[in-house]
């Protein structure tokens, strides 16, 4: 009796529509399950598989690309390093070459200078000796000539040693002749 | 006898309240409950066909129509998105939103809770997430009805979740291995009878809680909005209109959040239970 009244009140409190939100409708449960399973099957085939596949494909692609880029970067860095070291080496070699050349040219220069100095000294010496020799020669020639002239003059003096006037005239005449010559 | 008397009077007063139709809950319930017709006031009513098969009432109801609407929208949008992925790797427009949600379900729900081998459960989890989300959002559109605020619908979803959990656990651990794994290791043997009952009950309470949670959350928001609007007619004054409308609007915005959160929670908990069934060692 009590229970039936309680049930009646609960049923009535559901309102005029006669239903309660807690009413379970087995038909609707069945429909929902059928619909949901159909939806799942359709979407699995037509949507989830292609979408998830392309998503993971893309993730793989991005990962790959990033790895490749990283590798390329490392390669480029290595290349730059190589280039730098090669350049440094080349510069060192060039420096060495320049140094060697400079040394060689310095040596050559000093050698040539020494040689030419020695040569010029020798030439000066030669010239000096020649001058000395020529001087000597000229002196001997002059001496001979002076002696000859003196002898000539003496001869002429002696030849015209007749009178003083004549002698003076002869000497003057001779001197004039000398002067003319 | 006094109890019976009070019950009598309570029943009588309820009867009169309903009879006079002054302050009944019928109009709120009319919006919440399932029915055999689609109501489009003031344009009219569409009566839905009644079907009886094998002794079960398989009539098409209002909520079923909106479930089908959700299914149609979902199929259309998702298949279109899948086709666009065939064309190019880069998603465009609305597909970006879909992708965010799909990746969220995959990386934030399924992967951490199920762990290894989560891929085989992804179609179910994605479908249930998008289905609940769509159904919840459809419920926010005027003239529509929230199919997820029907206990039968949420019970059906929970039943499917229950099946997926059990089948997933059995496929991984074997039927006997799965049931043996339900009982934690290293408990004293005299506790076994209690533990068996508790664990078996636990199997059923999980999906039951799923069903009730979704149903209650989706129903509550609508009832609160109706009650706030009803305040105008209960108090019979226009002064309460701004308050009612602004509070109803606030609840409505909250409902948008709830729609998202409930879809997330249902999927998250299903995923968690699947993870627990598949990896029983934890």
mmCIF file of N, CA and C in Angstrom, chain B residues 77-164:
data_model
loop_
_atom_site.group_PDB
_atom_site.id
_atom_site.type_symbol
_atom_site.label_atom_id
_atom_site.label_comp_id
_atom_site.label_asym_id
_atom_site.label_seq_id
_atom_site.Cartn_x
_atom_site.Cartn_y
_atom_site.Cartn_z
ATOM 1 N N UNK B 77 31.939 15.325 -43.034
ATOM 2 C CA UNK B 77 33.105 16.171 -42.729
ATOM 3 C C UNK B 77 34.391 15.349 -42.726
ATOM 4 N N UNK B 78 34.348 14.180 -42.087
ATOM 5 C CA UNK B 78 35.576 13.411 -41.924
ATOM 6 C C UNK B 78 36.023 12.751 -43.225
ATOM 7 N N UNK B 79 35.059 12.293 -44.022
ATOM 8 C CA UNK B 79 35.453 11.677 -45.297
ATOM 9 C C UNK B 79 36.015 12.740 -46.230
ATOM 10 N N UNK B 80 35.422 13.927 -46.155
ATOM 11 C CA UNK B 80 35.948 15.033 -46.965
ATOM 12 C C UNK B 80 37.381 15.362 -46.540
ATOM 13 N N UNK B 81 37.617 15.364 -45.220
ATOM 14 C CA UNK B 81 38.956 15.646 -44.700
ATOM 15 C C UNK B 81 39.931 14.570 -45.164
ATOM 16 N N UNK B 82 39.470 13.296 -45.114
ATOM 17 C CA UNK B 82 40.349 12.195 -45.530
ATOM 18 C C UNK B 82 40.715 12.342 -47.004
ATOM 19 N N UNK B 83 39.742 12.795 -47.815
ATOM 20 C CA UNK B 83 40.019 12.969 -49.238
ATOM 21 C C UNK B 83 41.027 14.093 -49.459
ATOM 22 N N UNK B 84 40.909 15.148 -48.659
ATOM 23 C CA UNK B 84 41.826 16.281 -48.851
ATOM 24 C C UNK B 84 43.255 15.881 -48.501
ATOM 25 N N UNK B 85 43.400 14.875 -47.614
ATOM 26 C CA UNK B 85 44.761 14.434 -47.281
ATOM 27 C C UNK B 85 45.400 13.690 -48.443
ATOM 28 N N UNK B 86 44.543 13.102 -49.280
ATOM 29 C CA UNK B 86 45.105 12.393 -50.436
ATOM 30 C C UNK B 86 45.692 13.392 -51.425
ATOM 31 N N UNK B 87 45.067 14.581 -51.451
ATOM 32 C CA UNK B 87 45.519 15.576 -52.418
ATOM 33 C C UNK B 87 46.826 16.227 -51.991
ATOM 34 N N UNK B 88 46.896 16.648 -50.732
ATOM 35 C CA UNK B 88 48.139 17.294 -50.301
ATOM 36 C C UNK B 88 48.413 16.964 -48.847
ATOM 37 N N UNK B 89 49.670 17.095 -48.481
ATOM 38 C CA UNK B 89 50.083 16.804 -47.108
ATOM 39 C C UNK B 89 49.628 17.887 -46.143
ATOM 40 N N UNK B 90 49.397 19.088 -46.673
ATOM 41 C CA UNK B 90 49.123 20.215 -45.777
ATOM 42 C C UNK B 90 47.620 20.401 -45.620
ATOM 43 N N UNK B 91 47.092 20.337 -44.394
ATOM 44 C CA UNK B 91 45.651 20.542 -44.200
ATOM 45 C C UNK B 91 45.289 22.008 -44.379
ATOM 46 N N UNK B 92 44.023 22.217 -44.793
ATOM 47 C CA UNK B 92 43.578 23.593 -45.041
ATOM 48 C C UNK B 92 42.304 23.853 -44.267
ATOM 49 N N UNK B 93 42.146 25.095 -43.827
ATOM 50 C CA UNK B 93 40.883 25.530 -43.247
ATOM 51 C C UNK B 93 40.416 24.690 -42.072
ATOM 52 N N UNK B 94 39.184 24.175 -42.192
ATOM 53 C CA UNK B 94 38.559 23.442 -41.090
ATOM 54 C C UNK B 94 39.291 22.136 -40.790
ATOM 55 N N UNK B 95 39.985 21.603 -41.797
ATOM 56 C CA UNK B 95 40.728 20.362 -41.569
ATOM 57 C C UNK B 95 41.797 20.539 -40.509
ATOM 58 N N UNK B 96 42.277 21.765 -40.353
ATOM 59 C CA UNK B 96 43.253 22.038 -39.299
ATOM 60 C C UNK B 96 42.657 21.759 -37.932
ATOM 61 N N UNK B 97 41.399 22.192 -37.744
ATOM 62 C CA UNK B 97 40.704 21.968 -36.464
ATOM 63 C C UNK B 97 40.555 20.468 -36.223
ATOM 64 N N UNK B 98 40.098 19.767 -37.281
ATOM 65 C CA UNK B 98 39.926 18.317 -37.163
ATOM 66 C C UNK B 98 41.244 17.659 -36.801
ATOM 67 N N UNK B 99 42.294 18.123 -37.465
ATOM 68 C CA UNK B 99 43.598 17.504 -37.223
ATOM 69 C C UNK B 99 44.047 17.724 -35.785
ATOM 70 N N UNK B 100 43.821 18.923 -35.276
ATOM 71 C CA UNK B 100 44.173 19.199 -33.884
ATOM 72 C C UNK B 100 43.472 18.205 -32.955
ATOM 73 N N UNK B 101 42.151 17.996 -33.204
ATOM 74 C CA UNK B 101 41.383 17.085 -32.345
ATOM 75 C C UNK B 101 41.859 15.647 -32.504
ATOM 76 N N UNK B 102 42.103 15.240 -33.751
ATOM 77 C CA UNK B 102 42.548 13.858 -33.992
ATOM 78 C C UNK B 102 43.900 13.621 -33.324
ATOM 79 N N UNK B 103 44.817 14.560 -33.528
ATOM 80 C CA UNK B 103 46.147 14.405 -32.924
ATOM 81 C C UNK B 103 46.044 14.458 -31.402
ATOM 82 N N UNK B 104 45.092 15.268 -30.898
ATOM 83 C CA UNK B 104 44.893 15.343 -29.448
ATOM 84 C C UNK B 104 44.435 13.990 -28.906
ATOM 85 N N UNK B 105 43.449 13.387 -29.571
ATOM 86 C CA UNK B 105 42.957 12.074 -29.121
ATOM 87 C C UNK B 105 44.092 11.048 -29.205
ATOM 88 N N UNK B 106 44.858 11.121 -30.265
ATOM 89 C CA UNK B 106 45.921 10.130 -30.457
ATOM 90 C C UNK B 106 47.049 10.318 -29.443
ATOM 91 N N UNK B 107 47.563 11.554 -29.338
ATOM 92 C CA UNK B 107 48.783 11.767 -28.558
ATOM 93 C C UNK B 107 48.535 12.089 -27.089
ATOM 94 N N UNK B 108 47.355 12.652 -26.773
ATOM 95 C CA UNK B 108 47.109 13.059 -25.384
ATOM 96 C C UNK B 108 46.178 12.103 -24.657
ATOM 97 N N UNK B 109 45.353 11.359 -25.398
ATOM 98 C CA UNK B 109 44.408 10.448 -24.728
ATOM 99 C C UNK B 109 44.866 9.003 -24.894
ATOM 100 N N UNK B 110 44.961 8.555 -26.152
ATOM 101 C CA UNK B 110 45.195 7.121 -26.368
ATOM 102 C C UNK B 110 46.627 6.719 -26.023
ATOM 103 N N UNK B 111 47.592 7.433 -26.561
ATOM 104 C CA UNK B 111 48.997 7.011 -26.397
ATOM 105 C C UNK B 111 49.434 6.932 -24.936
ATOM 106 N N UNK B 112 49.207 7.962 -24.118
ATOM 107 C CA UNK B 112 49.689 7.852 -22.734
ATOM 108 C C UNK B 112 48.899 6.888 -21.863
ATOM 109 N N UNK B 113 47.578 6.702 -22.122
ATOM 110 C CA UNK B 113 46.799 5.855 -21.219
ATOM 111 C C UNK B 113 46.853 4.384 -21.623
ATOM 112 N N UNK B 114 46.916 4.094 -22.911
ATOM 113 C CA UNK B 114 46.955 2.693 -23.343
ATOM 114 C C UNK B 114 48.398 2.233 -23.518
ATOM 115 N N UNK B 115 49.232 3.121 -24.015
ATOM 116 C CA UNK B 115 50.634 2.765 -24.194
ATOM 117 C C UNK B 115 50.830 1.942 -25.448
ATOM 118 N N UNK B 116 51.658 0.904 -25.325
ATOM 119 C CA UNK B 116 52.019 0.120 -26.504
ATOM 120 C C UNK B 116 50.765 -0.526 -27.111
ATOM 121 N N UNK B 117 50.656 -0.462 -28.425
ATOM 122 C CA UNK B 117 49.529 -1.094 -29.109
ATOM 123 C C UNK B 117 48.252 -0.285 -29.034
ATOM 124 N N UNK B 118 48.375 1.041 -28.869
ATOM 125 C CA UNK B 118 47.165 1.863 -28.748
ATOM 126 C C UNK B 118 46.507 2.076 -30.096
ATOM 127 N N UNK B 119 47.242 1.789 -31.185
ATOM 128 C CA UNK B 119 46.734 2.113 -32.534
ATOM 129 C C UNK B 119 45.447 1.357 -32.851
ATOM 130 N N UNK B 120 45.310 0.115 -32.360
ATOM 131 C CA UNK B 120 44.139 -0.677 -32.723
ATOM 132 C C UNK B 120 42.873 -0.145 -32.061
ATOM 133 N N UNK B 121 43.017 0.646 -30.985
ATOM 134 C CA UNK B 121 41.837 1.205 -30.309
ATOM 135 C C UNK B 121 41.511 2.617 -30.809
ATOM 136 N N UNK B 122 42.405 3.157 -31.635
ATOM 137 C CA UNK B 122 42.194 4.538 -32.106
ATOM 138 C C UNK B 122 40.881 4.734 -32.853
ATOM 139 N N UNK B 123 40.504 3.853 -33.781
ATOM 140 C CA UNK B 123 39.233 4.077 -34.493
ATOM 141 C C UNK B 123 38.050 4.197 -33.534
ATOM 142 N N UNK B 124 38.006 3.320 -32.515
ATOM 143 C CA UNK B 124 36.900 3.420 -31.553
ATOM 144 C C UNK B 124 36.955 4.735 -30.783
ATOM 145 N N UNK B 125 38.139 5.057 -30.246
ATOM 146 C CA UNK B 125 38.247 6.256 -29.400
ATOM 147 C C UNK B 125 37.948 7.522 -30.192
ATOM 148 N N UNK B 126 38.477 7.572 -31.433
ATOM 149 C CA UNK B 126 38.222 8.750 -32.275
ATOM 150 C C UNK B 126 36.737 8.864 -32.599
ATOM 151 N N UNK B 127 36.123 7.723 -32.925
ATOM 152 C CA UNK B 127 34.699 7.753 -33.280
ATOM 153 C C UNK B 127 33.865 8.210 -32.084
ATOM 154 N N UNK B 128 34.158 7.648 -30.909
ATOM 155 C CA UNK B 128 33.342 7.987 -29.747
ATOM 156 C C UNK B 128 33.556 9.453 -29.371
ATOM 157 N N UNK B 129 34.792 9.932 -29.494
ATOM 158 C CA UNK B 129 35.061 11.336 -29.171
ATOM 159 C C UNK B 129 34.295 12.265 -30.115
ATOM 160 N N UNK B 130 34.443 12.010 -31.414
ATOM 161 C CA UNK B 130 33.800 12.901 -32.383
ATOM 162 C C UNK B 130 32.283 12.766 -32.340
ATOM 163 N N UNK B 131 31.801 11.543 -32.072
ATOM 164 C CA UNK B 131 30.353 11.351 -32.026
ATOM 165 C C UNK B 131 29.747 12.110 -30.847
ATOM 166 N N UNK B 132 30.335 11.967 -29.671
ATOM 167 C CA UNK B 132 29.798 12.651 -28.491
ATOM 168 C C UNK B 132 29.922 14.159 -28.669
ATOM 169 N N UNK B 133 31.073 14.586 -29.198
ATOM 170 C CA UNK B 133 31.282 16.025 -29.411
ATOM 171 C C UNK B 133 30.218 16.594 -30.342
ATOM 172 N N UNK B 134 30.006 15.908 -31.450
ATOM 173 C CA UNK B 134 29.018 16.389 -32.429
ATOM 174 C C UNK B 134 27.611 16.371 -31.841
ATOM 175 N N UNK B 135 27.265 15.274 -31.155
ATOM 176 C CA UNK B 135 25.922 15.174 -30.568
ATOM 177 C C UNK B 135 25.717 16.273 -29.528
ATOM 178 N N UNK B 136 26.760 16.523 -28.711
ATOM 179 C CA UNK B 136 26.653 17.572 -27.699
ATOM 180 C C UNK B 136 26.445 18.938 -28.346
ATOM 181 N N UNK B 137 27.197 19.199 -29.407
ATOM 182 C CA UNK B 137 27.088 20.509 -30.048
ATOM 183 C C UNK B 137 25.759 20.662 -30.772
ATOM 184 N N UNK B 138 25.281 19.564 -31.373
ATOM 185 C CA UNK B 138 23.977 19.629 -32.044
ATOM 186 C C UNK B 138 22.907 20.004 -31.020
ATOM 187 N N UNK B 139 23.063 19.485 -29.785
ATOM 188 C CA UNK B 139 22.099 19.797 -28.734
ATOM 189 C C UNK B 139 22.033 21.271 -28.382
ATOM 190 N N UNK B 140 23.074 22.028 -28.750
ATOM 191 C CA UNK B 140 23.090 23.453 -28.418
ATOM 192 C C UNK B 140 22.419 24.298 -29.488
ATOM 193 N N UNK B 141 22.071 23.664 -30.608
ATOM 194 C CA UNK B 141 21.449 24.402 -31.701
ATOM 195 C C UNK B 141 19.948 24.475 -31.425
ATOM 196 N N UNK B 142 19.354 25.651 -31.605
ATOM 197 C CA UNK B 142 17.908 25.766 -31.390
ATOM 198 C C UNK B 142 17.123 24.807 -32.284
ATOM 199 N N UNK B 143 16.007 24.330 -31.795
ATOM 200 C CA UNK B 143 15.107 23.385 -32.467
ATOM 201 C C UNK B 143 15.640 21.966 -32.448
ATOM 202 N N UNK B 144 16.872 21.800 -31.980
ATOM 203 C CA UNK B 144 17.398 20.440 -31.957
ATOM 204 C C UNK B 144 17.236 19.878 -30.554
ATOM 205 N N UNK B 145 17.764 18.686 -30.373
ATOM 206 C CA UNK B 145 17.632 18.027 -29.086
ATOM 207 C C UNK B 145 18.951 17.325 -28.776
ATOM 208 N N UNK B 146 19.310 17.311 -27.501
ATOM 209 C CA UNK B 146 20.585 16.699 -27.132
ATOM 210 C C UNK B 146 20.393 15.204 -26.968
ATOM 211 N N UNK B 147 20.877 14.441 -27.936
ATOM 212 C CA UNK B 147 20.690 12.990 -27.837
ATOM 213 C C UNK B 147 21.523 12.409 -26.700
ATOM 214 N N UNK B 148 22.648 13.066 -26.336
ATOM 215 C CA UNK B 148 23.491 12.538 -25.259
ATOM 216 C C UNK B 148 22.908 12.850 -23.883
ATOM 217 N N UNK B 149 21.754 13.551 -23.833
ATOM 218 C CA UNK B 149 21.115 13.745 -22.533
ATOM 219 C C UNK B 149 20.042 12.683 -22.317
ATOM 220 N N UNK B 150 20.073 11.644 -23.161
ATOM 221 C CA UNK B 150 19.153 10.521 -23.005
ATOM 222 C C UNK B 150 19.927 9.355 -22.404
ATOM 223 N N UNK B 151 19.433 8.823 -21.299
ATOM 224 C CA UNK B 151 20.164 7.761 -20.597
ATOM 225 C C UNK B 151 20.316 6.512 -21.460
ATOM 226 N N UNK B 152 19.359 6.285 -22.364
ATOM 227 C CA UNK B 152 19.460 5.106 -23.244
ATOM 228 C C UNK B 152 20.646 5.242 -24.189
ATOM 229 N N UNK B 153 20.843 6.471 -24.711
ATOM 230 C CA UNK B 153 21.945 6.699 -25.651
ATOM 231 C C UNK B 153 23.279 6.554 -24.930
ATOM 232 N N UNK B 154 23.384 7.196 -23.760
ATOM 233 C CA UNK B 154 24.660 7.102 -23.043
ATOM 234 C C UNK B 154 24.897 5.679 -22.563
ATOM 235 N N UNK B 155 23.807 4.969 -22.225
ATOM 236 C CA UNK B 155 23.956 3.568 -21.819
ATOM 237 C C UNK B 155 24.468 2.738 -22.981
ATOM 238 N N UNK B 156 23.956 3.019 -24.174
ATOM 239 C CA UNK B 156 24.427 2.291 -25.352
ATOM 240 C C UNK B 156 25.908 2.561 -25.589
ATOM 241 N N UNK B 157 26.299 3.827 -25.463
ATOM 242 C CA UNK B 157 27.705 4.181 -25.646
ATOM 243 C C UNK B 157 28.568 3.487 -24.595
ATOM 244 N N UNK B 158 28.066 3.452 -23.355
ATOM 245 C CA UNK B 158 28.814 2.808 -22.283
ATOM 246 C C UNK B 158 28.905 1.311 -22.519
ATOM 247 N N UNK B 159 27.830 0.708 -23.061
ATOM 248 C CA UNK B 159 27.848 -0.729 -23.367
ATOM 249 C C UNK B 159 28.927 -1.036 -24.404
ATOM 250 N N UNK B 160 29.005 -0.167 -25.422
ATOM 251 C CA UNK B 160 30.032 -0.371 -26.456
ATOM 252 C C UNK B 160 31.421 -0.216 -25.832
ATOM 253 N N UNK B 161 31.559 0.800 -24.990
ATOM 254 C CA UNK B 161 32.830 1.016 -24.305
ATOM 255 C C UNK B 161 33.185 -0.208 -23.466
ATOM 256 N N UNK B 162 32.190 -0.731 -22.744
ATOM 257 C CA UNK B 162 32.377 -1.937 -21.924
ATOM 258 C C UNK B 162 32.862 -3.096 -22.798
ATOM 259 N N UNK B 163 32.199 -3.280 -23.944
ATOM 260 C CA UNK B 163 32.583 -4.371 -24.842
ATOM 261 C C UNK B 163 34.011 -4.193 -25.327
ATOM 262 N N UNK B 164 34.358 -2.960 -25.705
ATOM 263 C CA UNK B 164 35.711 -2.708 -26.219
ATOM 264 C C UNK B 164 36.745 -2.981 -25.127
#
